[in-house]
PDB file of N, CA and C in Angstrom:
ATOM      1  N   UNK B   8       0.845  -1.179   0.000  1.00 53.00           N
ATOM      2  CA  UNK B   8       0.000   0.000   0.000  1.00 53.00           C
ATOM      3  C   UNK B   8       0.889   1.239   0.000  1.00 53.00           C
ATOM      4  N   UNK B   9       0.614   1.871  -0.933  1.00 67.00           N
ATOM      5  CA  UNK B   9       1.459   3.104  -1.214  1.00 67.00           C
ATOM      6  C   UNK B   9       1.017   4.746  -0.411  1.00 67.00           C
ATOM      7  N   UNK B  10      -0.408   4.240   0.178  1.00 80.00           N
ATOM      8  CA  UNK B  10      -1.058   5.897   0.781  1.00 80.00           C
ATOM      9  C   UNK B  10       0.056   6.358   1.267  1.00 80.00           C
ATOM     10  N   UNK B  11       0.694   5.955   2.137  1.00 84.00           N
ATOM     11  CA  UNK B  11       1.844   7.461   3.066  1.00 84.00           C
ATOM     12  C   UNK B  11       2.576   7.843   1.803  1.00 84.00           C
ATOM     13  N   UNK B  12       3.105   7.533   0.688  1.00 87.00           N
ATOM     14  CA  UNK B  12       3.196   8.530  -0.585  1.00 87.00           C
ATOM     15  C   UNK B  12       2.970   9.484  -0.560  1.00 87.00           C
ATOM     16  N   UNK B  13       1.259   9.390  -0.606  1.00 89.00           N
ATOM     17  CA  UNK B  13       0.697  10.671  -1.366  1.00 89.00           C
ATOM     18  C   UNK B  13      -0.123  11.133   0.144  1.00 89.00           C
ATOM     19  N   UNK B  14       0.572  11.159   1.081  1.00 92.00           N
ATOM     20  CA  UNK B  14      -0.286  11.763   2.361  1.00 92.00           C
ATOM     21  C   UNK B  14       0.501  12.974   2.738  1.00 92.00           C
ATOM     22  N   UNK B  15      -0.640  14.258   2.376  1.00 94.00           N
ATOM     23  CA  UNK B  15       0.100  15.432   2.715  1.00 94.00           C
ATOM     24  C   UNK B  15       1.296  16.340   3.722  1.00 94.00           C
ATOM     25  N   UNK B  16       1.096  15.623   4.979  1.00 95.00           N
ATOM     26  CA  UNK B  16       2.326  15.656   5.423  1.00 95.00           C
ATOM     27  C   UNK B  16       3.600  14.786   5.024  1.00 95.00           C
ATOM     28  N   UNK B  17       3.944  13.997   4.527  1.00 96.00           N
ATOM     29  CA  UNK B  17       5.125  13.340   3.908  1.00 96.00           C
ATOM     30  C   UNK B  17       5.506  14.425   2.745  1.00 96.00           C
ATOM     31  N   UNK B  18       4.204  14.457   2.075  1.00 97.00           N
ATOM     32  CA  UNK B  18       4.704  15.636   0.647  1.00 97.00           C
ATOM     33  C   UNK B  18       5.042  17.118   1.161  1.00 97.00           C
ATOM     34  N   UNK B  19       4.753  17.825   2.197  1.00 98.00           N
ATOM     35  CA  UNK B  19       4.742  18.853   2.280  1.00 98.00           C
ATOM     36  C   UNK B  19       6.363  18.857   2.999  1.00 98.00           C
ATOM     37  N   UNK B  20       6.858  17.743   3.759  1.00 98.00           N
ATOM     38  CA  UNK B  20       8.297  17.744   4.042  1.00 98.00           C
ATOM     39  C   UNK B  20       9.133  17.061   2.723  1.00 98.00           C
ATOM     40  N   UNK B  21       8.542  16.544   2.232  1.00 98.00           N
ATOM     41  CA  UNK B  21       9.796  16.003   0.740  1.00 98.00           C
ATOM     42  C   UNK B  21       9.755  17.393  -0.262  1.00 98.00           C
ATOM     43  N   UNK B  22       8.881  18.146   0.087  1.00 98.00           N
ATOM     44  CA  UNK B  22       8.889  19.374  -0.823  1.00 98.00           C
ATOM     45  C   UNK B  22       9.895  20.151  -0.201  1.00 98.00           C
ATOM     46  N   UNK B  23       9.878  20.476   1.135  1.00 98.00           N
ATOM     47  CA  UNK B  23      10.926  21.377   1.775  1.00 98.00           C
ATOM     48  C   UNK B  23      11.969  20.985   1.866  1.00 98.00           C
ATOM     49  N   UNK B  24      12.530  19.692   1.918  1.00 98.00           N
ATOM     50  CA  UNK B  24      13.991  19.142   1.677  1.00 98.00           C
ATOM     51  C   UNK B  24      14.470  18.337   0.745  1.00 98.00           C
ATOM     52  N   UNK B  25      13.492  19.348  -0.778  1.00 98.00           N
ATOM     53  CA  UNK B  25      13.846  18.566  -1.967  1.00 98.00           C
ATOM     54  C   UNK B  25      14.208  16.855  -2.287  1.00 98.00           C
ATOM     55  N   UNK B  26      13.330  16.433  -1.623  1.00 97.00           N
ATOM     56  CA  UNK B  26      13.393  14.613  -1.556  1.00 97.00           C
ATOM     57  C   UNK B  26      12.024  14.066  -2.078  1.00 97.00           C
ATOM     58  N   UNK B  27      11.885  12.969  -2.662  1.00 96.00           N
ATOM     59  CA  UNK B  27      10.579  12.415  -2.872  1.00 96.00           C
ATOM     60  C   UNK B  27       9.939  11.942  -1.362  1.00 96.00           C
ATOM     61  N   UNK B  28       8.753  11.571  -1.198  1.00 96.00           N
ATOM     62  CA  UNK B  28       7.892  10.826  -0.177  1.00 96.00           C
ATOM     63  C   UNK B  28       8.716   9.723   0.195  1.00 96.00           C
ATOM     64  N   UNK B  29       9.224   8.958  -0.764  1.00 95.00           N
ATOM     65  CA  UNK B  29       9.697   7.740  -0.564  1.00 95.00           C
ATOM     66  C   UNK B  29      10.703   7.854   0.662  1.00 95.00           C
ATOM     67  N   UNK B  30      11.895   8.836   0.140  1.00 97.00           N
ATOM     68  CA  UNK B  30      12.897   9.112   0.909  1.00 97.00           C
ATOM     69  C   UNK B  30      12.684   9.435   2.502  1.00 97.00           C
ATOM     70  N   UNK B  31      11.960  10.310   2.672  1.00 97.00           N
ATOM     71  CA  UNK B  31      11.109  10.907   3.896  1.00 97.00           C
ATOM     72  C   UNK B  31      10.821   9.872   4.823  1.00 97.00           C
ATOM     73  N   UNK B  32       9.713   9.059   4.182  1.00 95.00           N
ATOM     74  CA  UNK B  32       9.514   7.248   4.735  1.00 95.00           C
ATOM     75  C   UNK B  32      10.572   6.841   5.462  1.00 95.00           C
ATOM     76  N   UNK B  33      11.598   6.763   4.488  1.00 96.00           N
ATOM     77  CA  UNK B  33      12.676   5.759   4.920  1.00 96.00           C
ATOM     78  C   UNK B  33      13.593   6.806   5.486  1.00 96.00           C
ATOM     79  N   UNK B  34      13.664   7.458   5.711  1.00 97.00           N
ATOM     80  CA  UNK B  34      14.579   8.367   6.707  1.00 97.00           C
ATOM     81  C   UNK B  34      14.308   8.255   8.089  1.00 97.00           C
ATOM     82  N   UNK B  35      12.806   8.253   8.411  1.00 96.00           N
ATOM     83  CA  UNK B  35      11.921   8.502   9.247  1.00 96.00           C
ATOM     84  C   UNK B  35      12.338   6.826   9.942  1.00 96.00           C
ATOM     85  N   UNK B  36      11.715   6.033   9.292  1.00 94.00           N
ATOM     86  CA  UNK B  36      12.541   5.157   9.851  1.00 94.00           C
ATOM     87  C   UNK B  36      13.729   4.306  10.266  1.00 94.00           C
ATOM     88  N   UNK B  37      14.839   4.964   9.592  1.00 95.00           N
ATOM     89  CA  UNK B  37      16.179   5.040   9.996  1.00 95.00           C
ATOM     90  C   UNK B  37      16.398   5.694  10.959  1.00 95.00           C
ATOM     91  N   UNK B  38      16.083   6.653  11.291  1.00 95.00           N
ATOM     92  CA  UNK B  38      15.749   7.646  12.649  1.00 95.00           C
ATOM     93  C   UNK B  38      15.435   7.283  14.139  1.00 95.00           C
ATOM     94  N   UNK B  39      14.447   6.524  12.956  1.00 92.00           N
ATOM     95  CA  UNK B  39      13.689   5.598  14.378  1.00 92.00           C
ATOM     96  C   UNK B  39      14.629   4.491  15.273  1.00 92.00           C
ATOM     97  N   UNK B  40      15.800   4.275  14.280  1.00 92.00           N
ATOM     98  CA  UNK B  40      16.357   2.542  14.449  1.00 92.00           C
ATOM     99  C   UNK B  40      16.097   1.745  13.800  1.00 92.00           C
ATOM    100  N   UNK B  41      15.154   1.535  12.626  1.00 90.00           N
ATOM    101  CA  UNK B  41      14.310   0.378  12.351  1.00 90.00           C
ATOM    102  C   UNK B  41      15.051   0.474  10.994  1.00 90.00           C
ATOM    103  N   UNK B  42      15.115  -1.236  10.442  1.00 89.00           N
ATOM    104  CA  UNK B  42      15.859  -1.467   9.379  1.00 89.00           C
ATOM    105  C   UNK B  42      14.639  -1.373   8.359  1.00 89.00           C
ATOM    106  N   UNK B  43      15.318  -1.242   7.353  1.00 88.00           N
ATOM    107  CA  UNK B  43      14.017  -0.450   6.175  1.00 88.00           C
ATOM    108  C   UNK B  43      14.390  -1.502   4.763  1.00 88.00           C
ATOM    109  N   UNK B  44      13.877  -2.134   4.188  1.00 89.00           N
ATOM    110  CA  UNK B  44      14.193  -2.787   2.957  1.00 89.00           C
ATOM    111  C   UNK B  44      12.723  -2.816   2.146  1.00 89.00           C
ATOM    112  N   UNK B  45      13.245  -1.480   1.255  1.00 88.00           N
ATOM    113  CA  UNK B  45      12.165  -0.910   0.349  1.00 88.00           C
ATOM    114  C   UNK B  45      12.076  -1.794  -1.198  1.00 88.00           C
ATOM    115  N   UNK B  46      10.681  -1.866  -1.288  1.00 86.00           N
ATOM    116  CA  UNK B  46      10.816  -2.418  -2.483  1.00 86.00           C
ATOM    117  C   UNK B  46      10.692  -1.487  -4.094  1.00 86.00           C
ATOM    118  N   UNK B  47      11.619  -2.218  -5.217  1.00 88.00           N
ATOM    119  CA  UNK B  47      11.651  -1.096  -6.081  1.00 88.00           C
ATOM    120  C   UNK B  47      11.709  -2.109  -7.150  1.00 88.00           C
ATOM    121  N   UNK B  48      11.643  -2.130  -8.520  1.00 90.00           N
ATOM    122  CA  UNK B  48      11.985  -2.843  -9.596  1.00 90.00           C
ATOM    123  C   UNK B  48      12.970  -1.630 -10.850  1.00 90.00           C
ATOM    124  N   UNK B  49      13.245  -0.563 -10.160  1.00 93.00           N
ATOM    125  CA  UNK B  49      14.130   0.334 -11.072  1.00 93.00           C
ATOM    126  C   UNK B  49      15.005   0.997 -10.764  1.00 93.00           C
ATOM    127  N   UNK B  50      15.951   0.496 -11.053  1.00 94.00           N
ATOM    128  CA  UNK B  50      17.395   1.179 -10.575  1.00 94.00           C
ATOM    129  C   UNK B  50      17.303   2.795  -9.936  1.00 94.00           C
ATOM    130  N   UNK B  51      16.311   3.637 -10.651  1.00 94.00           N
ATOM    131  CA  UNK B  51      16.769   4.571 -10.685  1.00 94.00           C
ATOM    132  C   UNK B  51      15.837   4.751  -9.303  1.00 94.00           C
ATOM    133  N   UNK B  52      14.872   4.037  -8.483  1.00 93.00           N
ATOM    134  CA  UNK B  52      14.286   4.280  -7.420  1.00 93.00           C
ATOM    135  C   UNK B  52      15.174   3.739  -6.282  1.00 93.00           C
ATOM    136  N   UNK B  53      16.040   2.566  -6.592  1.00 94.00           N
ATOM    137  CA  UNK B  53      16.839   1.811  -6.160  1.00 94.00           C
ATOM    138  C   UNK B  53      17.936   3.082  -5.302  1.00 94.00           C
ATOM    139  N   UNK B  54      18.442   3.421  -6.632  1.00 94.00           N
ATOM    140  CA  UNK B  54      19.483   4.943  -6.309  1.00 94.00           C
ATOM    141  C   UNK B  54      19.089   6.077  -5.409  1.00 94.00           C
ATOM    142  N   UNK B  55      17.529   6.332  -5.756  1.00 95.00           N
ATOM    143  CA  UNK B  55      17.340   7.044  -4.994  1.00 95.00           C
ATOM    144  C   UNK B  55      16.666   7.029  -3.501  1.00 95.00           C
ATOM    145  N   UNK B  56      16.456   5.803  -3.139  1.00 93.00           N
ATOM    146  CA  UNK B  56      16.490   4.906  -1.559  1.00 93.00           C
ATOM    147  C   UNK B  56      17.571   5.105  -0.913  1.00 93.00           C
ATOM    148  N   UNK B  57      18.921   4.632  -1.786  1.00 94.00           N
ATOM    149  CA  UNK B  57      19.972   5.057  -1.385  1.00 94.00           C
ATOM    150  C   UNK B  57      20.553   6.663  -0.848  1.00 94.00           C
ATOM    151  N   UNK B  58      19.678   6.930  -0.991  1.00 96.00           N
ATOM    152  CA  UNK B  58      20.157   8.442  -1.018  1.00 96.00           C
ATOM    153  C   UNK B  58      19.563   9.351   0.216  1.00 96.00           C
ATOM    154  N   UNK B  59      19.589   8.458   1.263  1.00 97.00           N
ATOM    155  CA  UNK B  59      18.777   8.993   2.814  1.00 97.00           C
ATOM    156  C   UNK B  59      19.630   9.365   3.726  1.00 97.00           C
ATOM    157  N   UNK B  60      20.807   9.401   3.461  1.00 96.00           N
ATOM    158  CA  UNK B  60      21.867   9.883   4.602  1.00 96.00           C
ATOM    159  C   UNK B  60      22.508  11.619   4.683  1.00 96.00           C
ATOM    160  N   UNK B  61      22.485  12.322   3.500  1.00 97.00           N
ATOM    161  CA  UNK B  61      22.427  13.318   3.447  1.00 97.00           C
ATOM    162  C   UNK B  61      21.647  14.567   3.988  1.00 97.00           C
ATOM    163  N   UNK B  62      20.514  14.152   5.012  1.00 97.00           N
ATOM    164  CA  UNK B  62      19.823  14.750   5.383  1.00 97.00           C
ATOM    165  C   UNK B  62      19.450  14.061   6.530  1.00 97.00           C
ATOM    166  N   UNK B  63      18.382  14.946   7.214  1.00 98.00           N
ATOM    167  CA  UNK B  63      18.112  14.453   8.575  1.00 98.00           C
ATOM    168  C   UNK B  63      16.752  14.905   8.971  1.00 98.00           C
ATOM    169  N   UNK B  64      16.041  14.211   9.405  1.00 98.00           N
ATOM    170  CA  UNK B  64      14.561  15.074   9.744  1.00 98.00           C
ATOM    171  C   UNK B  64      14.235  15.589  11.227  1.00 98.00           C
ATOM    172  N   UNK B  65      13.797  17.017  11.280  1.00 98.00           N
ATOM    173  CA  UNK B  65      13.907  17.609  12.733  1.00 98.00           C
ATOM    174  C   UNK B  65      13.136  16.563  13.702  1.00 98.00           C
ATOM    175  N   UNK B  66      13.532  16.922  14.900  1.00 97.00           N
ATOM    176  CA  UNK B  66      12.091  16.595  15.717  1.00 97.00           C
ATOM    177  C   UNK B  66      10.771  16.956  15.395  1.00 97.00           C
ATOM    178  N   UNK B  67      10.703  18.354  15.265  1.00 98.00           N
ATOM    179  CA  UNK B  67       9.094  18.474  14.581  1.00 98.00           C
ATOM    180  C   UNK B  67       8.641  17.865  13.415  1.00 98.00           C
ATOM    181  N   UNK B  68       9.508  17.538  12.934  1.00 98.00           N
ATOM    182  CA  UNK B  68       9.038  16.574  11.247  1.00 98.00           C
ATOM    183  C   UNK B  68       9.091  15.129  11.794  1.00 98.00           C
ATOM    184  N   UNK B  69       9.520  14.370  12.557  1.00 96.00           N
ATOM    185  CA  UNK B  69       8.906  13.223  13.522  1.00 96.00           C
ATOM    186  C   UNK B  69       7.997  13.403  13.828  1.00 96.00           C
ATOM    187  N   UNK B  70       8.465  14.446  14.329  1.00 94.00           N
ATOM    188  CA  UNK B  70       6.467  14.747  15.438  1.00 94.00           C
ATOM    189  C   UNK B  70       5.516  14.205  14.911  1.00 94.00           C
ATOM    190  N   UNK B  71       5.903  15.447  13.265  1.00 95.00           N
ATOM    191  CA  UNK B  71       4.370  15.295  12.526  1.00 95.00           C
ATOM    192  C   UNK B  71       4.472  13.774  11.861  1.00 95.00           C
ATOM    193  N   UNK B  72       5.318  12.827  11.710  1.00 92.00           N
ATOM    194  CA  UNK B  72       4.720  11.975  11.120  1.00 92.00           C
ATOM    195  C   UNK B  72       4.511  10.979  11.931  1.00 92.00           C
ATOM    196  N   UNK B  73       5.075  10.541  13.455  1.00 90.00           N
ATOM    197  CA  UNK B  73       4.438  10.283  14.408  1.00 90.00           C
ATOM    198  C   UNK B  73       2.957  10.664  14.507  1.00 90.00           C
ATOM    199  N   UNK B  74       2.917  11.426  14.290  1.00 89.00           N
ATOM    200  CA  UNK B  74       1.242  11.818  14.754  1.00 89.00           C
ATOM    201  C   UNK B  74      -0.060  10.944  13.441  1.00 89.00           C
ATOM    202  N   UNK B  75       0.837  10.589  11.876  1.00 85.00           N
ATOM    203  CA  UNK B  75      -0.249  10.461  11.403  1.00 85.00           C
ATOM    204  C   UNK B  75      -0.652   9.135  11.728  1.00 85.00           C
ATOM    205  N   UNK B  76       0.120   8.204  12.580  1.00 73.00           N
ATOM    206  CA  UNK B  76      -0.307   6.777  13.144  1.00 73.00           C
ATOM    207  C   UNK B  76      -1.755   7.373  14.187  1.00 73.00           C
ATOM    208  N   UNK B  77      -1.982   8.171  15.015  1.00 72.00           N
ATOM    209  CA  UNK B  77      -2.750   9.047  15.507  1.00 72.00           C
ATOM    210  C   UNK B  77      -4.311   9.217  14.718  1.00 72.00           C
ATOM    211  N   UNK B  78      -3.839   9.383  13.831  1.00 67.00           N
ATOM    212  CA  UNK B  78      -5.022   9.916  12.641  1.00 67.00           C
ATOM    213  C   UNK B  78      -5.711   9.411  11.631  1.00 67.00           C
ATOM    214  N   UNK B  79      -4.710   8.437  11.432  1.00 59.00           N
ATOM    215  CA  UNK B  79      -4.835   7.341   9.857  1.00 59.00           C
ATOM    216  C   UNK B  79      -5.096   5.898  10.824  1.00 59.00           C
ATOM    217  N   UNK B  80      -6.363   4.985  10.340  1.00 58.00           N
ATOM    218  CA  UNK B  80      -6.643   3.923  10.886  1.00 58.00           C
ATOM    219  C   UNK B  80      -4.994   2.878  10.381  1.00 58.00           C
ATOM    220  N   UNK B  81      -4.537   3.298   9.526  1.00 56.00           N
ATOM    221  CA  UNK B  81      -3.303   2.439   8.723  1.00 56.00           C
ATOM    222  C   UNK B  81      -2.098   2.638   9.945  1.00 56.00           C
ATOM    223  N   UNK B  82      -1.744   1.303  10.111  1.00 53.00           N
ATOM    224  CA  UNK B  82      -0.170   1.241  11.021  1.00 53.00           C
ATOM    225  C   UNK B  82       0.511   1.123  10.140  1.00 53.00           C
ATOM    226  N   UNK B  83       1.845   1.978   9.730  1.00 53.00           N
ATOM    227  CA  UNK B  83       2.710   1.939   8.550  1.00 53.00           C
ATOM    228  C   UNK B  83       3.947   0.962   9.554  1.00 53.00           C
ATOM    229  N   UNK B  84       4.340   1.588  10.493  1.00 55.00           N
ATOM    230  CA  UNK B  84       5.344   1.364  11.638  1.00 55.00           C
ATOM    231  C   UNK B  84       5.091   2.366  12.750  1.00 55.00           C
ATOM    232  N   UNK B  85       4.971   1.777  13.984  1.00 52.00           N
ATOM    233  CA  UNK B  85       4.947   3.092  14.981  1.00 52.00           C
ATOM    234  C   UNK B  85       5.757   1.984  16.037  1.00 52.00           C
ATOM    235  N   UNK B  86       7.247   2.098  15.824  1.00 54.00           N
ATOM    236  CA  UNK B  86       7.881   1.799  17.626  1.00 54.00           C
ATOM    237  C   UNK B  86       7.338   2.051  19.150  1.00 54.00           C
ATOM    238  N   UNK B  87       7.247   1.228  19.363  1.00 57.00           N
ATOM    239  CA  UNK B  87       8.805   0.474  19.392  1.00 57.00           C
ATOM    240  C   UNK B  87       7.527  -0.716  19.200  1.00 57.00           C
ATOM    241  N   UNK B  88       8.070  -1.575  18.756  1.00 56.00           N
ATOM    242  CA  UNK B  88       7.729  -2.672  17.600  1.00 56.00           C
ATOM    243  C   UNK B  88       8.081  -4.347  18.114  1.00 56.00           C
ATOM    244  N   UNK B  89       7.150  -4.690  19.535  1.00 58.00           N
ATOM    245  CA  UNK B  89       8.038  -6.373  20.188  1.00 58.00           C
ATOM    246  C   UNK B  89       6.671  -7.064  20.062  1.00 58.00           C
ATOM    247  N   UNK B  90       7.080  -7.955  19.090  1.00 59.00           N
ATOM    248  CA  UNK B  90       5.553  -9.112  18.846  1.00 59.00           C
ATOM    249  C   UNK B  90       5.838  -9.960  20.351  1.00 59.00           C
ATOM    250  N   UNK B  91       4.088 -10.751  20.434  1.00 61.00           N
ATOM    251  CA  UNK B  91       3.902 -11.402  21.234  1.00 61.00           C
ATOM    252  C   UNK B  91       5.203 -13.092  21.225  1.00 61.00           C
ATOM    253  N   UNK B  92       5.877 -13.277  21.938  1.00 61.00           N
ATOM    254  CA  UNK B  92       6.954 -14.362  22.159  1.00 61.00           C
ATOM    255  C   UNK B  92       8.250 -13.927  21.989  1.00 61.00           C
ATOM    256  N   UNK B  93       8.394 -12.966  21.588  1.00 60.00           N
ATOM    257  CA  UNK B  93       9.771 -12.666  21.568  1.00 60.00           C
ATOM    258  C   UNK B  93      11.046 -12.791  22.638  1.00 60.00           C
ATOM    259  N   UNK B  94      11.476 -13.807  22.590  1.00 64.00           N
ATOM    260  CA  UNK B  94      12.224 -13.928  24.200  1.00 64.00           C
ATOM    261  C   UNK B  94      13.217 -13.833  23.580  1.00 64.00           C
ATOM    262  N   UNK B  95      14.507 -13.516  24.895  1.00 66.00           N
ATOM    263  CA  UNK B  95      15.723 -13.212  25.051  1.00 66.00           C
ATOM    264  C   UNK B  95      15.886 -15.310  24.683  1.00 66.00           C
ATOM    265  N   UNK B  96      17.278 -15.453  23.817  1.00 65.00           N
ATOM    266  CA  UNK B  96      17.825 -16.463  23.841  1.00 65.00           C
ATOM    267  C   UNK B  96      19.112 -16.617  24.067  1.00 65.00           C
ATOM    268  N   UNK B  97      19.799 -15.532  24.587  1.00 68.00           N
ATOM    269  CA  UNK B  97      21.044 -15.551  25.056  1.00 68.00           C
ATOM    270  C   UNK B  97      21.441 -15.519  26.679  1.00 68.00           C
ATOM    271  N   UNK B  98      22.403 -15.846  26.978  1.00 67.00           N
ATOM    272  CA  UNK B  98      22.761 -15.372  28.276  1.00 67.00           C
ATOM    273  C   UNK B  98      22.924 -14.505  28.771  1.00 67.00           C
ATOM    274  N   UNK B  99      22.053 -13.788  29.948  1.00 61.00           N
ATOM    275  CA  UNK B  99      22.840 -12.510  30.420  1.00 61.00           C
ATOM    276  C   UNK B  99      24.154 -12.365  31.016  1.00 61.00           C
TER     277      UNK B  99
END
């Protein structure tokens, strides 16, 4: 599902730091900690996935996209993120 694309807060920050939606996404969750493996079938979207380290998104641009889990019935990702069984298998 592609909606956070075209959901006006993602566009209104990929507009101000000259980046597509896509990028924004995956920044947002690099930010977060969370490993991101986007899917693409064209190099040239491929390249530009790659291209999330040059920038950085404020706290208030978290904020706001924190908030659209808030607003939108859709869970895209909202951390912190521990399914039911997840146990420790190592030694402390």
């Amino acid at each position: 599902d592609a909606s956070a694309l075209f959901n006006p807060v993602i566009q209104e920050i990929a507009k101000s730091k000259n980046k597509s939606t896509a990028q924004i996404i995956i920044r947002w969750h690099l930010q977060n900690g969370l490993v991101v493996i986007p899917k693409t079938v064209t190099l040239e979207r491929l390249t530009e996935n790659a291209h999330v380290y040059d920038f950085v998104l404020s706290d208030n641009e978290i904020r706001q996209i924190d908030k659209l889990g808030e607003t939108h019935r859709r869970r895209f990702v909202n951390p912190p993120f521990n399914p039911p069984g997840d146990k420790n298998i190592f030694d402390d």
